[in-house]
Amino acid sequence: MQTSYEMFLLAAKTLNFTKAASLAHITQQSFSEHIKKLEKEVGSVLFTRSPRVALTESGRIFYETVRQMDLIERRCLVHLKEREAGTRGHVRLGTNAARAKCFLPDLLEQYHKAYPAVTVETVLGDTRELEPLLAEGRLDVLLGVDCTDYALFQHIPVGMEALYLVGNRDYLKKHLKKGRAVTLEPGSVVSLHDFMDLTILGKEKRSTVYSRVTEVLKREGLFTAPLFSISDDETQFELARRKLGVTFCSQLHLSALFDAQEATLTPLSVKEITDTLRTDLVTAKALYEAPYLTAFLEESRRVLQEKYAGIRKFMTIKG
């Protein structure tokens, strides 16, 4: 990529010419000259300079195009290096810890048989944290929920996930309101108003599931600040087993209960929570996609949909 484009990307990311010049290891005057020269070449002002540096509308359009060019160039170089080194490739997957535990062992067991020389690196985080890494070319694949419909992204639909309340049966029975006849079997439908004084186990605010649940609790006048907050689902399930509260999770995360033939905890559908989460495999749009990456996406989708089918079967049998 030509130098002026690289300077433009630094300026667009930092919105500070002094900082951008420092990152480029040149003087601010030289940096400003690069930007002025580029603006002359494209025939449009890309930045406003006062009262602070900001992208103009033309600048924003140019930024999206140049960033995609940069991503394509870097991916091309990676593929060429892999080819020269005689390796089969490298896949960088971004997802959260709970989803990784649910599907990654099954995926890698099968994928490694077909592509034994491909290395797989997993970066853990929430969807909103990982999307910028994908856009910057630091991830190849993102498994996320309600991902942004961004122009540079290509979405592969995996499924729609309902949200469930998960709690210890004895704890739930203890907190049932008098006179409520409620079935507490997996998949049974309950109302939040069937219970009283439930302790809701919290998650980080950026958690998509927790933000959705919090909205409903506030709307129903049932929200209270959580006594315990942790984003790890296994820890949440263990706290629920010990009758310290109830948690909420999406459908895929129930596979942990399904795989363990869980008897203590019961997942329940909630009348007031009608939202579903859209789960996608997301990649950056590119003119070329390595065969091993295509196979990784296909196998990921197959394993995930098998997980969904197993959970539905489990819920039907138990319910």
Tab-separated table of N, CA and C in Angstrom, residues 91-97 100 121-127 130-131 134 138-144:
chain	number	residue	atom	x	y	z
A	91	VAL	N	-5.698	-20.188	11.221
A	91	VAL	CA	-7.035	-19.617	11.403
A	91	VAL	C	-7.093	-18.953	12.769
A	92	ARG	N	-7.523	-17.692	12.782
A	92	ARG	CA	-7.687	-16.960	14.043
A	92	ARG	C	-9.181	-16.772	14.283
A	93	LEU	N	-9.678	-17.442	15.309
A	93	LEU	CA	-11.108	-17.433	15.643
A	93	LEU	C	-11.355	-16.566	16.862
A	94	GLY	N	-12.365	-15.724	16.790
A	94	GLY	CA	-12.777	-14.931	17.939
A	94	GLY	C	-14.156	-15.353	18.409
A	95	THR	N	-14.297	-15.604	19.690
A	95	THR	CA	-15.604	-15.934	20.269
A	95	THR	C	-15.502	-15.763	21.782
A	96	ASN	N	-16.613	-15.937	22.502
A	96	ASN	CA	-16.505	-15.831	23.959
A	96	ASN	C	-16.197	-17.198	24.564
A	97	ALA	N	-15.786	-17.199	25.824
A	97	ALA	CA	-15.302	-18.426	26.459
A	97	ALA	C	-16.369	-19.512	26.506
A	100	ALA	N	-16.827	-21.106	23.116
A	100	ALA	CA	-15.654	-21.917	22.790
A	100	ALA	C	-15.742	-23.287	23.465
A	121	GLU	N	-5.910	-20.545	16.261
A	121	GLU	CA	-5.713	-19.676	17.426
A	121	GLU	C	-7.062	-19.086	17.820
A	122	THR	N	-7.403	-19.173	19.096
A	122	THR	CA	-8.688	-18.656	19.569
A	122	THR	C	-8.469	-17.440	20.458
A	123	VAL	N	-9.153	-16.360	20.119
A	123	VAL	CA	-9.117	-15.128	20.912
A	123	VAL	C	-10.470	-14.988	21.599
A	124	LEU	N	-10.463	-14.900	22.921
A	124	LEU	CA	-11.703	-14.857	23.692
A	124	LEU	C	-12.125	-13.422	23.995
A	125	GLY	N	-13.424	-13.175	23.898
A	125	GLY	CA	-13.970	-11.854	24.198
A	125	GLY	C	-15.424	-11.800	23.786
A	126	ASP	N	-16.108	-10.718	24.133
A	126	ASP	CA	-17.495	-10.540	23.718
A	126	ASP	C	-17.543	-10.025	22.282
A	127	THR	N	-18.702	-10.189	21.655
A	127	THR	CA	-18.858	-9.830	20.242
A	127	THR	C	-18.393	-8.409	19.951
A	130	LEU	N	-14.683	-8.047	19.849
A	130	LEU	CA	-13.988	-8.782	18.794
A	130	LEU	C	-14.221	-8.219	17.400
A	131	GLU	N	-15.344	-7.533	17.195
A	131	GLU	CA	-15.641	-6.993	15.858
A	131	GLU	C	-14.535	-6.072	15.330
A	134	LEU	N	-11.701	-8.111	13.906
A	134	LEU	CA	-12.020	-8.684	12.599
A	134	LEU	C	-11.865	-7.628	11.510
A	138	ARG	N	-7.142	-8.756	12.284
A	138	ARG	CA	-6.452	-9.502	13.343
A	138	ARG	C	-7.191	-10.775	13.713
A	139	LEU	N	-8.372	-10.974	13.129
A	139	LEU	CA	-9.125	-12.223	13.231
A	139	LEU	C	-9.540	-12.646	11.829
A	140	ASP	N	-9.700	-13.953	11.634
A	140	ASP	CA	-10.215	-14.473	10.364
A	140	ASP	C	-11.700	-14.783	10.452
A	141	VAL	N	-12.131	-15.213	11.636
A	141	VAL	CA	-13.520	-15.630	11.837
A	141	VAL	C	-14.000	-15.141	13.197
A	142	LEU	N	-15.238	-14.694	13.237
A	142	LEU	CA	-15.883	-14.324	14.500
A	142	LEU	C	-17.161	-15.132	14.642
A	143	LEU	N	-17.290	-15.849	15.756
A	143	LEU	CA	-18.561	-16.478	16.103
A	143	LEU	C	-19.187	-15.591	17.160
A	144	GLY	N	-20.240	-14.874	16.791
A	144	GLY	CA	-20.828	-13.916	17.712
A	144	GLY	C	-22.332	-13.867	17.629
